[in-house]
PDB file of C-alpha atoms in Angstrom:
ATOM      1  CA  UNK I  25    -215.042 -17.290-114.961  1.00 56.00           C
ATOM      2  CA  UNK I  26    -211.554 -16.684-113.211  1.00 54.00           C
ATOM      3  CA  UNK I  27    -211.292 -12.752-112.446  1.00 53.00           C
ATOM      4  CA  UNK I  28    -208.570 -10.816-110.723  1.00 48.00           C
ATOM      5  CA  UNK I  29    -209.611  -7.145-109.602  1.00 46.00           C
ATOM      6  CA  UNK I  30    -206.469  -5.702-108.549  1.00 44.00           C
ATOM      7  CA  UNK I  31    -207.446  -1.736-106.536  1.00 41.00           C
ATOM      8  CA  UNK I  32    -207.750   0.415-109.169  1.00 47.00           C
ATOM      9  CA  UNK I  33    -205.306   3.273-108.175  1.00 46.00           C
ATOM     10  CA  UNK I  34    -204.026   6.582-109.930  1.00 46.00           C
ATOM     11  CA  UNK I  35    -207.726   6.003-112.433  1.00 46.00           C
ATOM     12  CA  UNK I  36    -205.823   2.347-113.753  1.00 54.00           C
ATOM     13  CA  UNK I  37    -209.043   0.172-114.651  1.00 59.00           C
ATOM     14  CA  UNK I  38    -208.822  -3.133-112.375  1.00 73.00           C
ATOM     15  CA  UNK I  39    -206.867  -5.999-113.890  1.00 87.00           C
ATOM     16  CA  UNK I  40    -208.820  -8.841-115.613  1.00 93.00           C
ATOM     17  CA  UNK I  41    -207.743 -12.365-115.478  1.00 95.00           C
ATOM     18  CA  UNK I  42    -210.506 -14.996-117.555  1.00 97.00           C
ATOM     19  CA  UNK I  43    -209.852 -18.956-117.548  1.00 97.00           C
ATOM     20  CA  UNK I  44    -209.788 -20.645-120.917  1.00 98.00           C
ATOM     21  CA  UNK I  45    -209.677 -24.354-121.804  1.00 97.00           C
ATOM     22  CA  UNK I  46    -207.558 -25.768-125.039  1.00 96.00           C
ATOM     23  CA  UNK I  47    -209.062 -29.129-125.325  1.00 95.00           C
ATOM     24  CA  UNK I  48    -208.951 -31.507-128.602  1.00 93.00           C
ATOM     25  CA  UNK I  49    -208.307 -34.934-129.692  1.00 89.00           C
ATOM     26  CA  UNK I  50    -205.139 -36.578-128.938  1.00 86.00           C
ATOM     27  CA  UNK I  51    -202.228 -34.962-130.913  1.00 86.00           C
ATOM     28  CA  UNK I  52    -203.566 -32.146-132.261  1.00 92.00           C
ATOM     29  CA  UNK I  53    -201.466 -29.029-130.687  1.00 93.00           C
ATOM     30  CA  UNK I  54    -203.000 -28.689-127.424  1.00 93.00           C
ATOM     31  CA  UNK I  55    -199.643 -27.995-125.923  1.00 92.00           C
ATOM     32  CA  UNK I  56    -198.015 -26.649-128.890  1.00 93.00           C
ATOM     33  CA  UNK I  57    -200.861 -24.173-128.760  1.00 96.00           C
ATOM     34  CA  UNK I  58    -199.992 -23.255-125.162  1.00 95.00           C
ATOM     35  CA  UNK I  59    -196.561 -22.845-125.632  1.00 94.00           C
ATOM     36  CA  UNK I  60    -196.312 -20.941-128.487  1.00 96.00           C
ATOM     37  CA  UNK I  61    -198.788 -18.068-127.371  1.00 96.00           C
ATOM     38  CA  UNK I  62    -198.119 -18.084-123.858  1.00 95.00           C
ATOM     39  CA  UNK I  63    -195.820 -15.477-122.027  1.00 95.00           C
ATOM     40  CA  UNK I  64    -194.269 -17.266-119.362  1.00 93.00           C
ATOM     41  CA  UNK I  65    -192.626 -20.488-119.749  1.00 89.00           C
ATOM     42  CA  UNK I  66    -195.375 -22.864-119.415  1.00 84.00           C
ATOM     43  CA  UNK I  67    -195.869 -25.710-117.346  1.00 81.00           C
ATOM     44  CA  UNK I  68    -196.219 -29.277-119.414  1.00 66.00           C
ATOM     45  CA  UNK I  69    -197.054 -32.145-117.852  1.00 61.00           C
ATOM     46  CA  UNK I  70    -195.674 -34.291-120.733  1.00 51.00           C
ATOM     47  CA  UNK I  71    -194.770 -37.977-120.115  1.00 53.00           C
ATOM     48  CA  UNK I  72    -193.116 -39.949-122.773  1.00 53.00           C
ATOM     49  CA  UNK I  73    -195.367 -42.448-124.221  1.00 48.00           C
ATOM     50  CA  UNK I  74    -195.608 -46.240-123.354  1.00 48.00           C
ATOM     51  CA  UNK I  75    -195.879 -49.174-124.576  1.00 53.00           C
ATOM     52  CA  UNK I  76    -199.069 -49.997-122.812  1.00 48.00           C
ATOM     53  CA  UNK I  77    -200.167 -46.877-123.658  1.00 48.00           C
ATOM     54  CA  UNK I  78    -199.787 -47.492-127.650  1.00 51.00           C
ATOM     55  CA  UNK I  79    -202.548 -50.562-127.128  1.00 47.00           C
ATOM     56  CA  UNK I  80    -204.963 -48.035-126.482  1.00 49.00           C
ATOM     57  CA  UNK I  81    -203.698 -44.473-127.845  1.00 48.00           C
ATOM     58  CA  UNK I  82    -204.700 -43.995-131.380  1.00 54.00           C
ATOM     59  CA  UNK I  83    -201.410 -42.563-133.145  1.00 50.00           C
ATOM     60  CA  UNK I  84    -202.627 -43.389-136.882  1.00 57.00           C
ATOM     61  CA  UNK I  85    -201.385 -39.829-138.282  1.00 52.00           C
ATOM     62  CA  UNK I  86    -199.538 -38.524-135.327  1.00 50.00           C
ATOM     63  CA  UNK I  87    -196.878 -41.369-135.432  1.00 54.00           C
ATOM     64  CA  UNK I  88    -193.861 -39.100-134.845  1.00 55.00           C
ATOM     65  CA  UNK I  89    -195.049 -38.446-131.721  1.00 44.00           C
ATOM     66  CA  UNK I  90    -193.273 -39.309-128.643  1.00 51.00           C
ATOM     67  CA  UNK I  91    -195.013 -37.688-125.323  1.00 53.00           C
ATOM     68  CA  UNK I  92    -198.340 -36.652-124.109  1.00 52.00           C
ATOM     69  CA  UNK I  93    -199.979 -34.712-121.643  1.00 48.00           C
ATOM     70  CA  UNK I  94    -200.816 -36.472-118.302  1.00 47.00           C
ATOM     71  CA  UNK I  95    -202.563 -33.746-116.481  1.00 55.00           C
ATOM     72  CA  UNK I  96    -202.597 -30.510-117.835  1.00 79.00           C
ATOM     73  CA  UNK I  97    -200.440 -27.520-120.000  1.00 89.00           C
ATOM     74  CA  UNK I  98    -200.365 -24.241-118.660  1.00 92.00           C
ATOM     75  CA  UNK I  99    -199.400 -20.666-119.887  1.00 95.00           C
ATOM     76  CA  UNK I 100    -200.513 -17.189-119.677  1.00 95.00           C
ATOM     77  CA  UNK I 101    -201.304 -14.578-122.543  1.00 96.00           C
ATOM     78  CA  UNK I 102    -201.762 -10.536-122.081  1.00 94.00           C
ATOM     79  CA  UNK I 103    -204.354  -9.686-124.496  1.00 90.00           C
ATOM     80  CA  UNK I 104    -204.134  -5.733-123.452  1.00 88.00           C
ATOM     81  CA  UNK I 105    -203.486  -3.629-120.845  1.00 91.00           C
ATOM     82  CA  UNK I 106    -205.537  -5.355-117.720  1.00 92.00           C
ATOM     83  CA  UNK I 107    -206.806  -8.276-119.725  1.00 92.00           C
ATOM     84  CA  UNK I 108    -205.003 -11.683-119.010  1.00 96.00           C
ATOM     85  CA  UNK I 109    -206.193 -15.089-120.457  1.00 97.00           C
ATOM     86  CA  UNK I 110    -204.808 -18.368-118.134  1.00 97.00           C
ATOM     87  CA  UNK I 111    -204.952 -21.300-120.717  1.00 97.00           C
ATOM     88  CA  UNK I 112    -205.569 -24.605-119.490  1.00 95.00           C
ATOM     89  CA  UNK I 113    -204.640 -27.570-122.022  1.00 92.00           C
ATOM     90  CA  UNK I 114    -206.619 -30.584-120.999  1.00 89.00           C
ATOM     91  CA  UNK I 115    -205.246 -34.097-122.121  1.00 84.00           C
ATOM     92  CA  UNK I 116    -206.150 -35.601-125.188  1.00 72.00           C
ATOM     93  CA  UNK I 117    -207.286 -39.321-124.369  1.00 65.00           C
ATOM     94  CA  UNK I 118    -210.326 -40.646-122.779  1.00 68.00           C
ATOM     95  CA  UNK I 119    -208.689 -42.305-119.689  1.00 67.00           C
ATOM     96  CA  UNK I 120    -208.125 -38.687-118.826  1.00 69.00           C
ATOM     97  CA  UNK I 121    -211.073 -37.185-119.364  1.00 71.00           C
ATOM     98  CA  UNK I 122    -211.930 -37.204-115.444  1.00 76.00           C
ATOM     99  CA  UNK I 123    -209.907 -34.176-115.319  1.00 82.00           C
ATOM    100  CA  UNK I 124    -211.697 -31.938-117.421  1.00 87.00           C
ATOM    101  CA  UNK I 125    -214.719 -31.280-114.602  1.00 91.00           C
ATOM    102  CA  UNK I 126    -212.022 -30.199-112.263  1.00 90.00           C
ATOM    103  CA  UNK I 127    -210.306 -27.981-115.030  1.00 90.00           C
ATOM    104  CA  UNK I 128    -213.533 -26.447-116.569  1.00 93.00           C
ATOM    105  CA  UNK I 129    -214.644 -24.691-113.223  1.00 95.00           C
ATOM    106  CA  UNK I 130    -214.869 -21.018-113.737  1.00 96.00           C
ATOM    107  CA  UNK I 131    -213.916 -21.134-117.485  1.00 97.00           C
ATOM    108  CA  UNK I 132    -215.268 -18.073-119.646  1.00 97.00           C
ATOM    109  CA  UNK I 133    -214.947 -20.712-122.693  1.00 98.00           C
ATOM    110  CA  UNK I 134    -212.656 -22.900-124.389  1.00 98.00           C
ATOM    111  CA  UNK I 135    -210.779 -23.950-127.907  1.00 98.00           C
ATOM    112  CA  UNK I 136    -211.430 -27.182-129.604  1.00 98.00           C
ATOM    113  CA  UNK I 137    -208.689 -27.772-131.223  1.00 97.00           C
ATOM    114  CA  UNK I 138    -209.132 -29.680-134.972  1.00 96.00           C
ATOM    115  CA  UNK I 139    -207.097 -31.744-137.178  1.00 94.00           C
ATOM    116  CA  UNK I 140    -209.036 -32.437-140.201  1.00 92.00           C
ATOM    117  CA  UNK I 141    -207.261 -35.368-141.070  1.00 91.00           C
ATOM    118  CA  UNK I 142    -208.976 -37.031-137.533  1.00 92.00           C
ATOM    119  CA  UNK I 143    -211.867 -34.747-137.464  1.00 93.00           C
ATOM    120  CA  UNK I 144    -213.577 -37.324-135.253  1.00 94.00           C
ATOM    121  CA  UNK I 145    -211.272 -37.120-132.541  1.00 92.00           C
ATOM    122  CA  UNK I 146    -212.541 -33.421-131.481  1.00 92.00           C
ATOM    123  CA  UNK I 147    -216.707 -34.892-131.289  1.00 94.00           C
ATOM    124  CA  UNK I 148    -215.925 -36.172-127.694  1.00 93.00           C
ATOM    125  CA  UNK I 149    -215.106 -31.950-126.536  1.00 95.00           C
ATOM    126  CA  UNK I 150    -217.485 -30.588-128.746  1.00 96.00           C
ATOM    127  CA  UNK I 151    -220.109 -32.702-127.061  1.00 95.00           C
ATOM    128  CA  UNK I 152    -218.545 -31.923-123.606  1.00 94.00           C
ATOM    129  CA  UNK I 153    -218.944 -27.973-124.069  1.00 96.00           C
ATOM    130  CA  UNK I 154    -222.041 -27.915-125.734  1.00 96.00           C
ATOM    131  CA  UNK I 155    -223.830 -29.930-122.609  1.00 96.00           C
ATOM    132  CA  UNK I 156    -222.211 -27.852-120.497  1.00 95.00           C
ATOM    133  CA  UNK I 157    -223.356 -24.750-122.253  1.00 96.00           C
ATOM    134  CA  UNK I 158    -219.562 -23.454-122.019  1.00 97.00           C
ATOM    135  CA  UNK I 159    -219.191 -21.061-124.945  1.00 98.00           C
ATOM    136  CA  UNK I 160    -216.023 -22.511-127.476  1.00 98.00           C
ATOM    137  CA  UNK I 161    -214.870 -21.927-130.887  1.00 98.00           C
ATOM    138  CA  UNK I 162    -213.472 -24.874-133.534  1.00 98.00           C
ATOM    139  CA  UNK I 163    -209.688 -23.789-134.646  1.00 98.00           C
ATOM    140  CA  UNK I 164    -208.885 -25.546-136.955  1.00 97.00           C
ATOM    141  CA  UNK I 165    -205.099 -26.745-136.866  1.00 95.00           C
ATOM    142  CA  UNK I 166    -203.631 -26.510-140.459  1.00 93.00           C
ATOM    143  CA  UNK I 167    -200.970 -29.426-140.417  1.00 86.00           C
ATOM    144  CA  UNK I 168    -198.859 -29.788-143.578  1.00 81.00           C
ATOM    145  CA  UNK I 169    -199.675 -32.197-146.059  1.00 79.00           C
ATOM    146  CA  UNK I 170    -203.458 -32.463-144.785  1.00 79.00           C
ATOM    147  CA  UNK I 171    -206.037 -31.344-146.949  1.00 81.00           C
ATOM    148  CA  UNK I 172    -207.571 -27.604-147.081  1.00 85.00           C
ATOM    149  CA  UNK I 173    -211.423 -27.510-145.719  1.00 91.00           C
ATOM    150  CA  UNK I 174    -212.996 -24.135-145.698  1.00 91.00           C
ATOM    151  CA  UNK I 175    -214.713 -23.247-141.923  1.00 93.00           C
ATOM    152  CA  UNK I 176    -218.401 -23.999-142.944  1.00 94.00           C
ATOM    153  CA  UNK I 177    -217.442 -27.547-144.091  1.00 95.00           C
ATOM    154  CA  UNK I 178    -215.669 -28.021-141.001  1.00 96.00           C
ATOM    155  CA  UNK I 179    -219.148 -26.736-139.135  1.00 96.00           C
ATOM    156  CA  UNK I 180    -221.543 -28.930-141.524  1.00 95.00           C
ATOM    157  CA  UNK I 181    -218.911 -31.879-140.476  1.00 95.00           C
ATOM    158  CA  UNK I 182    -219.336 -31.448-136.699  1.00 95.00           C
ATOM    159  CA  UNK I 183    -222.791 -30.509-136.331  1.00 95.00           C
ATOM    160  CA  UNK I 184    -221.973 -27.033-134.998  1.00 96.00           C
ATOM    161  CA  UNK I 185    -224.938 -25.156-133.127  1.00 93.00           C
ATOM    162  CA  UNK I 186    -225.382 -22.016-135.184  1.00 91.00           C
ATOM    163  CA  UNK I 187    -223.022 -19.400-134.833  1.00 94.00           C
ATOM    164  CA  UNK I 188    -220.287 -21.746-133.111  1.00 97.00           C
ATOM    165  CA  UNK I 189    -216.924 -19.974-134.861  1.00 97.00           C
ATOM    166  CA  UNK I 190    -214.563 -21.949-136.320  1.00 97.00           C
ATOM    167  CA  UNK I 191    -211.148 -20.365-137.396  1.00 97.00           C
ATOM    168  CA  UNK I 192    -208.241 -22.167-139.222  1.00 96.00           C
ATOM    169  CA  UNK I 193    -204.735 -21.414-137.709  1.00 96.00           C
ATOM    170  CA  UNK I 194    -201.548 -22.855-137.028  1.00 96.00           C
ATOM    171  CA  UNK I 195    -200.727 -23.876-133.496  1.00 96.00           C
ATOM    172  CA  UNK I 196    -197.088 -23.339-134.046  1.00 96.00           C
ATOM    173  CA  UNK I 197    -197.353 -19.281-134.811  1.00 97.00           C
ATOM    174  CA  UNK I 198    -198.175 -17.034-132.032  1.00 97.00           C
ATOM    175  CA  UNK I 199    -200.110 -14.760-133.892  1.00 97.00           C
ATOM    176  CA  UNK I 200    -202.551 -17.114-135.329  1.00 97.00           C
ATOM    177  CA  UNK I 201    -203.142 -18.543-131.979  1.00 97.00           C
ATOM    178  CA  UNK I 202    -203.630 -15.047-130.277  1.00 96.00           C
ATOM    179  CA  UNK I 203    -206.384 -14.365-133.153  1.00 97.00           C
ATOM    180  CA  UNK I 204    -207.904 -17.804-131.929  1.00 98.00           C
ATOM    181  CA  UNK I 205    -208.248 -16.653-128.804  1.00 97.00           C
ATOM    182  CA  UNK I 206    -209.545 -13.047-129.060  1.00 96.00           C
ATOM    183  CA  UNK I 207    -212.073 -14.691-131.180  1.00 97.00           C
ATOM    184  CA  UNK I 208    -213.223 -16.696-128.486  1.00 98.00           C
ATOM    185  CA  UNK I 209    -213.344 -13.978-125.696  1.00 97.00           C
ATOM    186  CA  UNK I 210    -215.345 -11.899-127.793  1.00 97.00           C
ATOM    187  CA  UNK I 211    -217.837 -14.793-128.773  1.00 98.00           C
ATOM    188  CA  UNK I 212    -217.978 -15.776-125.076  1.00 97.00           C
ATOM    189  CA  UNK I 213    -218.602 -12.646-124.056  1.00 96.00           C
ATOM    190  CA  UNK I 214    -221.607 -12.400-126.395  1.00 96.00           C
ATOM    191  CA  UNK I 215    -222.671 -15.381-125.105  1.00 96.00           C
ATOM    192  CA  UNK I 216    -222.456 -14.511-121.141  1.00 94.00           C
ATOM    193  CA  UNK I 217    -224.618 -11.065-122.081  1.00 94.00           C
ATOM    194  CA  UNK I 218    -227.035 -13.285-124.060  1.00 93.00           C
ATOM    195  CA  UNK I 219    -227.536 -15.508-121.101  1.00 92.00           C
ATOM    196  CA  UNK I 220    -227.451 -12.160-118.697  1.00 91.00           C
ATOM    197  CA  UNK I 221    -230.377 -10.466-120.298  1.00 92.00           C
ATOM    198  CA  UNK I 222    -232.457 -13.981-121.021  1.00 89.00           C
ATOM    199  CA  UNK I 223    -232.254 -14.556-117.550  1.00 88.00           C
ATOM    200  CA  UNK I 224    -233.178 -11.058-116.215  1.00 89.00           C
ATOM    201  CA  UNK I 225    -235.779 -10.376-118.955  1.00 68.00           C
TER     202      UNK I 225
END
């Protein structure tokens, strides 16, 4: 878990800064995500795609788009007074996926980012999170035109450990991707003082 203690002066509490990954299948609003909730312009690593890279990115459903992430998105969100989250959006393909050992050091937890119509693509980060015992909730990208499931299909589809949230939003509205995230700092943080007390009891 990233943390920033600033000196607490004049009785200000100390200044929090926690890690979180927005990971998904390719396409899904990783960086739209990022961008829309962050506070600072945020750095995109966006490259346009290629036409090697159509022979082995699946766009079946996503075929207006044009770029994708080569490294990483980055952005920054104030939750409250002395509580920052730094969001790291990991890239979507497989080729990629070397990255994400490098990017999930010191994470307090992460987003898995769903689109229902290619539920399957999100198994791959699900998987990754749950070996790694890195706490994460399912949100659940609402894209127009795709059909409604309620949260507890969504968890019956993907073979959720119990209690895993899973929230529908829309990556494009700040709000709704604020919500996502307090959501996950709060079940991470249950998690972390879960694992405290196991280990100490």
């Amino acid at each position: 878990m990233v943390s920033e203690h600033s000196a607490a002066t004049d009785g200000e509490t100390a200044a929090l800064a926690l890690k979180i990954l927005v990971a998904g299948g390719f396409g899904v609003g990783k960086t739209t995500l990022v961008g829309a909730v962050s506070e600072i312009r945020p750095l995109r690593t966006e490259e346009l795609l290629s036409e090697a890279g159509q022979l082995v990115d699946d766009t079946d459903g996503v075929d207006q788009k044009v770029t994708t992430t080569v490294a990483m998105d980055f952005g920054r969100i104030t939750i409250r007074s002395g509580l920052s989250l730094y969001l790291f959006g990991t890239p979507g393909q497989d080729r990629f996926w070397f990255l994400w050992d490098e990017l999930s050091q010191g994470a307090l937890g992460a987003v898995v980012l769903a689109d229902t119509r290619r539920l399957e693509d999100c198994f791959p980060a699900v998987d990754y999170f749950e070996h790694r015992r890195i706490p994460f909730v399912v949100a659940v990208n609402c894209f127009a035109g795709a059909r409604a499931y309620g949260a507890h299909e969504v968890c019956r589809a993907l073979d959720l450990d119990r209690g895993t949230p899973v929230v529908l939003c829309d990556a494009r509205d700040r709000d709704s991707g604020k919500e996502v995230l307090i959501r996950l700092v709060e079940y991470a943080g249950r998690m972390h003082t879960a694992r405290l007390l196991d280990s100490v009891g």
